[in-house]
Amino acid sequence: MSNQKKRNFQIEAFKHRVVVDPKYADKTWQILERAIHQIYNQDASGLSFEELYRNAYNMVLHKFGEKLYNGFITTMTAHLKEKSKLIEAAQGGSFLEELNKKWNEHNKALEMIRDILMYMDRTYIESTKKTHVHPMGLNLWRDNVVHFTKIHTRLLNTLLDLVQRERTGEVIDRGLMRNVIKMFMNLGESVYQEDFEKPFLDASSEFYKVESQEFIESCDCGDYLKKAEKRLTEEIDRVGHYLDAKSEEKITSVVEKEMIANHMQRLVHMENSGLVNMLLNDKYEDLGRMYNLFRRVTNGLVTVRDVMTLHLREMGKQLVTDPERSKDPVEFVQRLLDERDKYDKIISTAFGNDKTFQNALNSSFEFFINLNARSPEFISLFVDDKLRKGLKGIADVDVEIILDKVMMLFRYLQEKDVFEKYYKQHLAKRLLSGKTVSDEAERSLIVKLKTECGYQFTSKLEGMFTDMKTSEDTMRGFYGSHPELSEGPTLIVQVLTTGSWPTQPAVPCNLPAEVSVLCEKFRSYYLGTHTGRRLSWQTNMGTADIKAMFGKGQKHELNVSTFQMCVLMLFNNSDRLSYKEIEQATEIPASDLKRCLQSLACVKGKNVLKKEPISKEIGEEDSFVVNDKFASKFYKVKIGTVVAQKETEPEKQETRQRVEEDRKPQIEAAIVRIMKSRKILDHNNIIAEVTKQLQPRFLANPTEIKKRIESLIERDFLERDNTDRKLYRYLA
Amino acid sequence: MGLSNDRIRFNVGGKIFETTATTLANAGRDSFFGALFDENWNLSQPEDDLFIDRNPDCFAVLLDLLRTGDLNIPANIPDRLLHKEAMFYGLINHIRTAKWGSFDGNRLHLSRSVTGIAPGDGTAIRAGPDGGCCVAHGSVVHVFDWMLEEHPTINLDYQRVNDVGWIDSGNIVLSACERLGRGGGGMGLFSSSSGELRYKFQVSHDNQIKSYSAGALSFSPDSKIFTSCKGRSNEYGIGVWDQITGKQIDFFYESPGWSLGDADKLQWLNGKNCLLVATLFPRKDNCYISLLDFRDKNMVWSWSDIGSPATVDEKRVRDAIAMEESNSICVVNEFEDLGFIDLRMYGGGSSVRWSSRSRLMKSKMPDEPCYPKLALHEGQLFSSMNDSISVFCGSDWVLTSRLKRSYGGSICDFSIGGDRLFALHSEENVFDVWETLPPPII
């Protein structure tokens, strides 16, 4: 202000301050204080709400809000201090009841006091940002009763003791428990958590630590899990009955940690009752329980899965590498299927069809099936066995199931092309010998293979079926055009397309004159209808039915191979023939001839020839006569050739070699396909992509891929980059 | 309690009233009547009249309010008396809700004009959430509650207030200029009832607290405060604070060649999760409008009139408001022509689509013109020009109403909130309160 000098005198405003009776506030407060006492003493029936409300209103209106507020706090505090003494005095079981009773009284009183002080609540407290009456009342209860030193720990211990007693099987007053816990919740989340929940969780943790130790020393795994499950449901139940719903997660995690997570390894590996034992004995219920409990803890399922996988691999490895088992391929595969069924059932009934477990199962099977290089052959043999005889009298639906299971095993194979090789051989044998039981089942399997591996995989197999069908038609046409052939020997020819069938070098052999005449007729008929084709006879694969009469007049029909027929026919003209003579006359290769003679002369009950000298093996100096004393109770006699069901070692090598040969063009094709689209690629990526592309058929060997690349470079399909030798370029 | 027992007789200040407990239950539990009839206070003598030592005339009005939901105040009862009585019974909120209807720009009527003592030139007026308002003049802010009673003034000691805003009915945020050599300035939270400073919002750059000038304000529903900031060492940009903790949580620095720290207007767009920032002529030579996304510190949309032909200077943007529903920004020039910019195209297709509704007003401009301002409320667009406010509705924004009053001079600012519209005049310190009438009887 600049005009200070002008302020010579001042006129004080005449203020007539209305002075309220100085004792007014005290008097009014005394009325209210008395009322609060009466309310706490449950003697409020004589009180006039209107009067009390008006008095409180007047105090605030006349700026005694603070006095009113402080008075209310002081009075309530004094009352609560008194109450806490009463509660403290309560003995034993009545302690909680007394607390609950006083808490209910306090709540009612607080509500009435708030009613009286409503105007203060809305105006004075609002503008001064103090704590409102109701929360203030709760805070006072918390500070003077719940946190009162002589009550605080005693209350907590009483509650924890009750929980402990309930855990050991006693029946407690859950209603009272619920009321007291609810009091904590009403006092605020932090009060509930600090004064009850946290110590409760600590005590629970301690309890379950001890209990789980006890259990694990005395129970087997199954029983332990049963007990853990029971405890878990009990705790969830407890939360429902008298705790805050938010505590459920916390208490269950305590139980999970103490009872499961901390003993996980020990449980799983428990001697004679752990996971492996459960798996071996198909204990679905225990397994299911383990799955459900372990699922709740981190790494629980991983542990279960790892142990299962380890066990599966170990078991599978033993299964496929046991030389005893390899003796019977059908049983070998059947065992695999049984194991697979067993674990499928475990996963679906006990592990809730968990995808990760299914994956573990699949990867384990894939792992050990491929440990045995003969698995593709055995699976094909299994199918062969089923399709030869195993499926007789089985419903179509069941056939499908068996085939589907085989397909499942097939999927695990890394060397699918090896399987294809064997399958082709076995299928050829089945078709040519007419041994296949169900055409439908054969075709169904081919369709499955086709969906699995594509058209390319099965085109040749399908070609084989077509050949069989065409041959039937051709034979009908042949005999139709040669009606004069209805008498004499019957020739049935199956024309096989080269390439579709497993190739075997055509072995020259001299057929008996009767047969070779027929063959010539067929050749001219066939070449007459199909120009530009070449026929060559696969005499090693044929069969013949011949009638034979022996010295004492016994007649038999002999079912023999083409080679055997050639040998036997020689005896129409002579009684005794030496090995050399036979070999000369028939020109059958030595190994085949020996096998064929062996089956004719050395097999008991089927020895239509007699060998001199008598021995098990065929020698070059041996000679043969017809066994006049041949006898059999059957008219038809099947002379089997000594054929190995399973491949012999050299044969195996040969098949292997053929497979490797077949892979070469496939690898090259893959390389060219990839390079055509990528133009430039480095070595590692080529290997990776080729491997990936060929995966559905076989696992390509990196060295082999490298060799193929070299070969393609030599043939100018690719070239190496001039600056970076690791890069390949595609040459269009 | 049977039907007959529902009847209640009161003796209020000597006058007998008869009503029912059902009627009184409309007052709610948190009221005098709610407590009175609570079973805790077992009303012992139902045959006696219940005596209440209050004004019977006001009681009659309030009883009717409980009976009908309508408020009818006879001429002989002053508002203040009635409000005081309502406070006693805990019925003040009943009065407030009955006093005016829900807001409709086309059904407004002038409820009151409130004159103050400052000589005009107000900076801003802001409606509060419950029907109160505050008016900023220079370095002071006058606060009025919904009863239009003035509360203690917020005084900033000669720092100029740039913008004000309500956080809730009890708290007001002020943004103020920094005073050279004195520090201060920035943004503060004040109590609306006592005018006390409750909190001062700080800005820090590189972990150092710096003084700053705060400009336009905006708030988001997830409790953030935005303001345009000018720091001493050219730290210009938009600062963000959390309303609850009061801590600075973000800062969007102004990029060269663009203006953020000088912004005239901020608007939080909830649907787009973006903040509209507009710096307008004459604060800067050009207009800059941009949308900021704070999540990835990205300016997702921007528009400027830099490079527009100089001949169209009458088409200068004076205010802007984003309309999320129609994906556009509405702008207005000094002749109250509305223009629209497309928000879907980056840079808005670089041109403003001006509406043809041009009023040639160059000739009759008042001595002290006020630039137009825009507001949007539930699909209605408001624009102030000179001494009137126009209301536009519908998808093509047709002028449907005009609010005008004869004295006080041009409208320098207006604000909508708490179902009321407040308009502040520039020549005299007077503001108008526009309300919607309660709904008709049938």
mmCIF file with all atom_site columns, C-alpha atoms in Angstrom, chain B residues 136-245:
data_model
loop_
_atom_site.group_PDB
_atom_site.id
_atom_site.type_symbol
_atom_site.label_atom_id
_atom_site.label_alt_id
_atom_site.label_comp_id
_atom_site.label_asym_id
_atom_site.label_entity_id
_atom_site.label_seq_id
_atom_site.pdbx_PDB_ins_code
_atom_site.Cartn_x
_atom_site.Cartn_y
_atom_site.Cartn_z
_atom_site.occupancy
_atom_site.B_iso_or_equiv
_atom_site.pdbx_formal_charge
_atom_site.auth_seq_id
_atom_site.auth_comp_id
_atom_site.auth_asym_id
_atom_site.auth_atom_id
_atom_site.pdbx_PDB_model_num
ATOM 1   C CA . ALA B 1 136 ? -10.228 -17.630 -13.459 1.00 0.00 ? 136 ALA B CA 1
ATOM 2   C CA . HIS B 1 137 ? -9.305  -13.932 -13.510 1.00 0.00 ? 137 HIS B CA 1
ATOM 3   C CA . GLY B 1 138 ? -5.645  -13.085 -13.759 1.00 0.00 ? 138 GLY B CA 1
ATOM 4   C CA . SER B 1 139 ? -4.119  -14.654 -10.688 1.00 0.00 ? 139 SER B CA 1
ATOM 5   C CA . VAL B 1 140 ? -7.289  -15.559 -8.804  1.00 0.00 ? 140 VAL B CA 1
ATOM 6   C CA . VAL B 1 141 ? -9.888  -18.231 -9.212  1.00 0.00 ? 141 VAL B CA 1
ATOM 7   C CA . HIS B 1 142 ? -13.385 -17.794 -7.836  1.00 0.00 ? 142 HIS B CA 1
ATOM 8   C CA . VAL B 1 143 ? -15.107 -21.012 -6.895  1.00 0.00 ? 143 VAL B CA 1
ATOM 9   C CA . PHE B 1 144 ? -18.870 -21.460 -6.746  1.00 0.00 ? 144 PHE B CA 1
ATOM 10  C CA . ASP B 1 145 ? -20.728 -24.542 -5.596  1.00 0.00 ? 145 ASP B CA 1
ATOM 11  C CA . TRP B 1 146 ? -23.894 -25.722 -7.302  1.00 0.00 ? 146 TRP B CA 1
ATOM 12  C CA . MET B 1 147 ? -25.961 -23.462 -5.039  1.00 0.00 ? 147 MET B CA 1
ATOM 13  C CA . LEU B 1 148 ? -23.840 -20.685 -6.602  1.00 0.00 ? 148 LEU B CA 1
ATOM 14  C CA . GLU B 1 149 ? -22.488 -19.785 -3.193  1.00 0.00 ? 149 GLU B CA 1
ATOM 15  C CA . GLU B 1 150 ? -18.991 -18.484 -3.475  1.00 0.00 ? 150 GLU B CA 1
ATOM 16  C CA . HIS B 1 151 ? -16.225 -20.308 -1.613  1.00 0.00 ? 151 HIS B CA 1
ATOM 17  C CA . PRO B 1 152 ? -12.879 -18.879 -0.501  1.00 0.00 ? 152 PRO B CA 1
ATOM 18  C CA . THR B 1 153 ? -10.981 -17.562 -3.490  1.00 0.00 ? 153 THR B CA 1
ATOM 19  C CA . ILE B 1 154 ? -7.892  -19.334 -4.757  1.00 0.00 ? 154 ILE B CA 1
ATOM 20  C CA . ASN B 1 155 ? -5.172  -16.692 -4.922  1.00 0.00 ? 155 ASN B CA 1
ATOM 21  C CA . LEU B 1 156 ? -1.908  -17.298 -6.694  1.00 0.00 ? 156 LEU B CA 1
ATOM 22  C CA . ASP B 1 157 ? -0.048  -14.199 -5.599  1.00 0.00 ? 157 ASP B CA 1
ATOM 23  C CA . TYR B 1 158 ? 0.282   -12.431 -8.941  1.00 0.00 ? 158 TYR B CA 1
ATOM 24  C CA . GLN B 1 159 ? 0.998   -15.515 -11.044 1.00 0.00 ? 159 GLN B CA 1
ATOM 25  C CA . ARG B 1 160 ? -1.271  -15.541 -14.043 1.00 0.00 ? 160 ARG B CA 1
ATOM 26  C CA . VAL B 1 161 ? -3.622  -18.532 -14.235 1.00 0.00 ? 161 VAL B CA 1
ATOM 27  C CA . ASN B 1 162 ? -3.668  -20.104 -17.697 1.00 0.00 ? 162 ASN B CA 1
ATOM 28  C CA . ASP B 1 163 ? -6.221  -22.834 -17.248 1.00 0.00 ? 163 ASP B CA 1
ATOM 29  C CA . VAL B 1 164 ? -8.308  -24.506 -14.562 1.00 0.00 ? 164 VAL B CA 1
ATOM 30  C CA . GLY B 1 165 ? -10.048 -27.853 -14.367 1.00 0.00 ? 165 GLY B CA 1
ATOM 31  C CA . TRP B 1 166 ? -12.045 -29.954 -11.926 1.00 0.00 ? 166 TRP B CA 1
ATOM 32  C CA . ILE B 1 167 ? -10.715 -33.335 -10.852 1.00 0.00 ? 167 ILE B CA 1
ATOM 33  C CA . ASP B 1 168 ? -13.815 -33.970 -8.782  1.00 0.00 ? 168 ASP B CA 1
ATOM 34  C CA . SER B 1 169 ? -16.282 -31.776 -6.926  1.00 0.00 ? 169 SER B CA 1
ATOM 35  C CA . GLY B 1 170 ? -13.749 -31.236 -4.128  1.00 0.00 ? 170 GLY B CA 1
ATOM 36  C CA . ASN B 1 171 ? -10.554 -30.623 -6.092  1.00 0.00 ? 171 ASN B CA 1
ATOM 37  C CA . ILE B 1 172 ? -9.459  -28.109 -8.701  1.00 0.00 ? 172 ILE B CA 1
ATOM 38  C CA . VAL B 1 173 ? -6.257  -28.092 -10.730 1.00 0.00 ? 173 VAL B CA 1
ATOM 39  C CA . LEU B 1 174 ? -4.716  -24.767 -11.754 1.00 0.00 ? 174 LEU B CA 1
ATOM 40  C CA . SER B 1 175 ? -2.049  -24.223 -14.349 1.00 0.00 ? 175 SER B CA 1
ATOM 41  C CA . ALA B 1 176 ? -0.068  -21.005 -14.029 1.00 0.00 ? 176 ALA B CA 1
ATOM 42  C CA . CYS B 1 177 ? 2.754   -19.023 -15.596 1.00 0.00 ? 177 CYS B CA 1
ATOM 43  C CA . GLU B 1 178 ? 6.173   -19.204 -14.137 1.00 0.00 ? 178 GLU B CA 1
ATOM 44  C CA . ARG B 1 179 ? 7.351   -15.856 -12.810 1.00 0.00 ? 179 ARG B CA 1
ATOM 45  C CA . LEU B 1 180 ? 10.794  -14.907 -13.934 1.00 0.00 ? 180 LEU B CA 1
ATOM 46  C CA . GLY B 1 181 ? 13.229  -14.782 -11.067 1.00 0.00 ? 181 GLY B CA 1
ATOM 47  C CA . ARG B 1 182 ? 10.708  -16.184 -8.625  1.00 0.00 ? 182 ARG B CA 1
ATOM 48  C CA . GLY B 1 183 ? 10.277  -19.747 -9.754  1.00 0.00 ? 183 GLY B CA 1
ATOM 49  C CA . GLY B 1 184 ? 6.857   -21.064 -8.850  1.00 0.00 ? 184 GLY B CA 1
ATOM 50  C CA . GLY B 1 185 ? 4.333   -21.401 -11.574 1.00 0.00 ? 185 GLY B CA 1
ATOM 51  C CA . GLY B 1 186 ? 3.417   -24.790 -12.916 1.00 0.00 ? 186 GLY B CA 1
ATOM 52  C CA . MET B 1 187 ? 0.450   -26.742 -11.747 1.00 0.00 ? 187 MET B CA 1
ATOM 53  C CA . GLY B 1 188 ? -1.233  -27.152 -8.391  1.00 0.00 ? 188 GLY B CA 1
ATOM 54  C CA . LEU B 1 189 ? -4.157  -28.989 -6.809  1.00 0.00 ? 189 LEU B CA 1
ATOM 55  C CA . PHE B 1 190 ? -6.506  -26.886 -4.659  1.00 0.00 ? 190 PHE B CA 1
ATOM 56  C CA . SER B 1 191 ? -9.437  -27.642 -2.397  1.00 0.00 ? 191 SER B CA 1
ATOM 57  C CA . SER B 1 192 ? -12.615 -26.260 -3.928  1.00 0.00 ? 192 SER B CA 1
ATOM 58  C CA . SER B 1 193 ? -14.233 -25.681 -0.536  1.00 0.00 ? 193 SER B CA 1
ATOM 59  C CA . SER B 1 194 ? -11.349 -23.999 1.314   1.00 0.00 ? 194 SER B CA 1
ATOM 60  C CA . GLY B 1 195 ? -9.148  -22.754 -1.559  1.00 0.00 ? 195 GLY B CA 1
ATOM 61  C CA . GLU B 1 196 ? -6.061  -24.272 0.062   1.00 0.00 ? 196 GLU B CA 1
ATOM 62  C CA . LEU B 1 197 ? -3.174  -25.604 -1.975  1.00 0.00 ? 197 LEU B CA 1
ATOM 63  C CA . ARG B 1 198 ? -3.074  -29.351 -1.505  1.00 0.00 ? 198 ARG B CA 1
ATOM 64  C CA . TYR B 1 199 ? -0.369  -30.444 -3.908  1.00 0.00 ? 199 TYR B CA 1
ATOM 65  C CA . LYS B 1 200 ? 2.106   -29.008 -6.357  1.00 0.00 ? 200 LYS B CA 1
ATOM 66  C CA . PHE B 1 201 ? 2.903   -31.017 -9.473  1.00 0.00 ? 201 PHE B CA 1
ATOM 67  C CA . GLN B 1 202 ? 6.574   -31.119 -10.360 1.00 0.00 ? 202 GLN B CA 1
ATOM 68  C CA . VAL B 1 203 ? 8.314   -31.585 -13.675 1.00 0.00 ? 203 VAL B CA 1
ATOM 69  C CA . SER B 1 204 ? 11.697  -33.191 -13.854 1.00 0.00 ? 204 SER B CA 1
ATOM 70  C CA . HIS B 1 205 ? 13.996  -33.465 -16.822 1.00 0.00 ? 205 HIS B CA 1
ATOM 71  C CA . ASP B 1 206 ? 16.928  -35.868 -16.569 1.00 0.00 ? 206 ASP B CA 1
ATOM 72  C CA . ASN B 1 207 ? 15.951  -36.526 -12.934 1.00 0.00 ? 207 ASN B CA 1
ATOM 73  C CA . GLN B 1 208 ? 16.225  -32.839 -12.047 1.00 0.00 ? 208 GLN B CA 1
ATOM 74  C CA . ILE B 1 209 ? 13.210  -30.893 -10.900 1.00 0.00 ? 209 ILE B CA 1
ATOM 75  C CA . LYS B 1 210 ? 12.737  -27.824 -13.112 1.00 0.00 ? 210 LYS B CA 1
ATOM 76  C CA . SER B 1 211 ? 10.363  -24.906 -12.910 1.00 0.00 ? 211 SER B CA 1
ATOM 77  C CA . TYR B 1 212 ? 7.919   -24.499 -15.761 1.00 0.00 ? 212 TYR B CA 1
ATOM 78  C CA . SER B 1 213 ? 4.893   -22.631 -17.082 1.00 0.00 ? 213 SER B CA 1
ATOM 79  C CA . ALA B 1 214 ? 1.790   -24.757 -17.446 1.00 0.00 ? 214 ALA B CA 1
ATOM 80  C CA . GLY B 1 215 ? -0.765  -24.018 -20.146 1.00 0.00 ? 215 GLY B CA 1
ATOM 81  C CA . ALA B 1 216 ? -3.844  -25.883 -21.293 1.00 0.00 ? 216 ALA B CA 1
ATOM 82  C CA . LEU B 1 217 ? -5.129  -28.802 -19.192 1.00 0.00 ? 217 LEU B CA 1
ATOM 83  C CA . SER B 1 218 ? -6.886  -32.047 -19.953 1.00 0.00 ? 218 SER B CA 1
ATOM 84  C CA . PHE B 1 219 ? -7.881  -35.108 -17.908 1.00 0.00 ? 219 PHE B CA 1
ATOM 85  C CA . SER B 1 220 ? -8.377  -38.738 -18.851 1.00 0.00 ? 220 SER B CA 1
ATOM 86  C CA . PRO B 1 221 ? -10.803 -41.174 -17.194 1.00 0.00 ? 221 PRO B CA 1
ATOM 87  C CA . ASP B 1 222 ? -7.894  -43.329 -16.010 1.00 0.00 ? 222 ASP B CA 1
ATOM 88  C CA . SER B 1 223 ? -6.809  -40.504 -13.695 1.00 0.00 ? 223 SER B CA 1
ATOM 89  C CA . LYS B 1 224 ? -4.138  -38.784 -15.718 1.00 0.00 ? 224 LYS B CA 1
ATOM 90  C CA . ILE B 1 225 ? -3.567  -35.031 -15.978 1.00 0.00 ? 225 ILE B CA 1
ATOM 91  C CA . PHE B 1 226 ? -2.074  -33.561 -19.129 1.00 0.00 ? 226 PHE B CA 1
ATOM 92  C CA . THR B 1 227 ? -0.751  -30.055 -19.503 1.00 0.00 ? 227 THR B CA 1
ATOM 93  C CA . SER B 1 228 ? 1.321   -28.163 -22.028 1.00 0.00 ? 228 SER B CA 1
ATOM 94  C CA . CYS B 1 229 ? 4.637   -27.174 -20.455 1.00 0.00 ? 229 CYS B CA 1
ATOM 95  C CA . LYS B 1 230 ? 7.238   -24.531 -21.183 1.00 0.00 ? 230 LYS B CA 1
ATOM 96  C CA . GLY B 1 231 ? 10.452  -25.057 -19.267 1.00 0.00 ? 231 GLY B CA 1
ATOM 97  C CA . ARG B 1 232 ? 13.141  -22.468 -18.684 1.00 0.00 ? 232 ARG B CA 1
ATOM 98  C CA . SER B 1 233 ? 15.705  -24.223 -20.863 1.00 0.00 ? 233 SER B CA 1
ATOM 99  C CA . ASN B 1 234 ? 13.437  -24.909 -23.803 1.00 0.00 ? 234 ASN B CA 1
ATOM 100 C CA . GLU B 1 235 ? 11.990  -28.139 -22.405 1.00 0.00 ? 235 GLU B CA 1
ATOM 101 C CA . TYR B 1 236 ? 8.725   -27.680 -24.269 1.00 0.00 ? 236 TYR B CA 1
ATOM 102 C CA . GLY B 1 237 ? 6.137   -30.400 -24.541 1.00 0.00 ? 237 GLY B CA 1
ATOM 103 C CA . ILE B 1 238 ? 3.247   -32.162 -22.844 1.00 0.00 ? 238 ILE B CA 1
ATOM 104 C CA . GLY B 1 239 ? 3.623   -33.391 -19.277 1.00 0.00 ? 239 GLY B CA 1
ATOM 105 C CA . VAL B 1 240 ? 1.559   -36.207 -17.789 1.00 0.00 ? 240 VAL B CA 1
ATOM 106 C CA . TRP B 1 241 ? 0.815   -36.793 -14.084 1.00 0.00 ? 241 TRP B CA 1
ATOM 107 C CA . ASP B 1 242 ? -1.105  -39.351 -12.124 1.00 0.00 ? 242 ASP B CA 1
ATOM 108 C CA . GLN B 1 243 ? -4.002  -37.750 -10.253 1.00 0.00 ? 243 GLN B CA 1
ATOM 109 C CA . ILE B 1 244 ? -3.771  -40.184 -7.364  1.00 0.00 ? 244 ILE B CA 1
ATOM 110 C CA . THR B 1 245 ? -0.066  -40.236 -6.645  1.00 0.00 ? 245 THR B CA 1
#
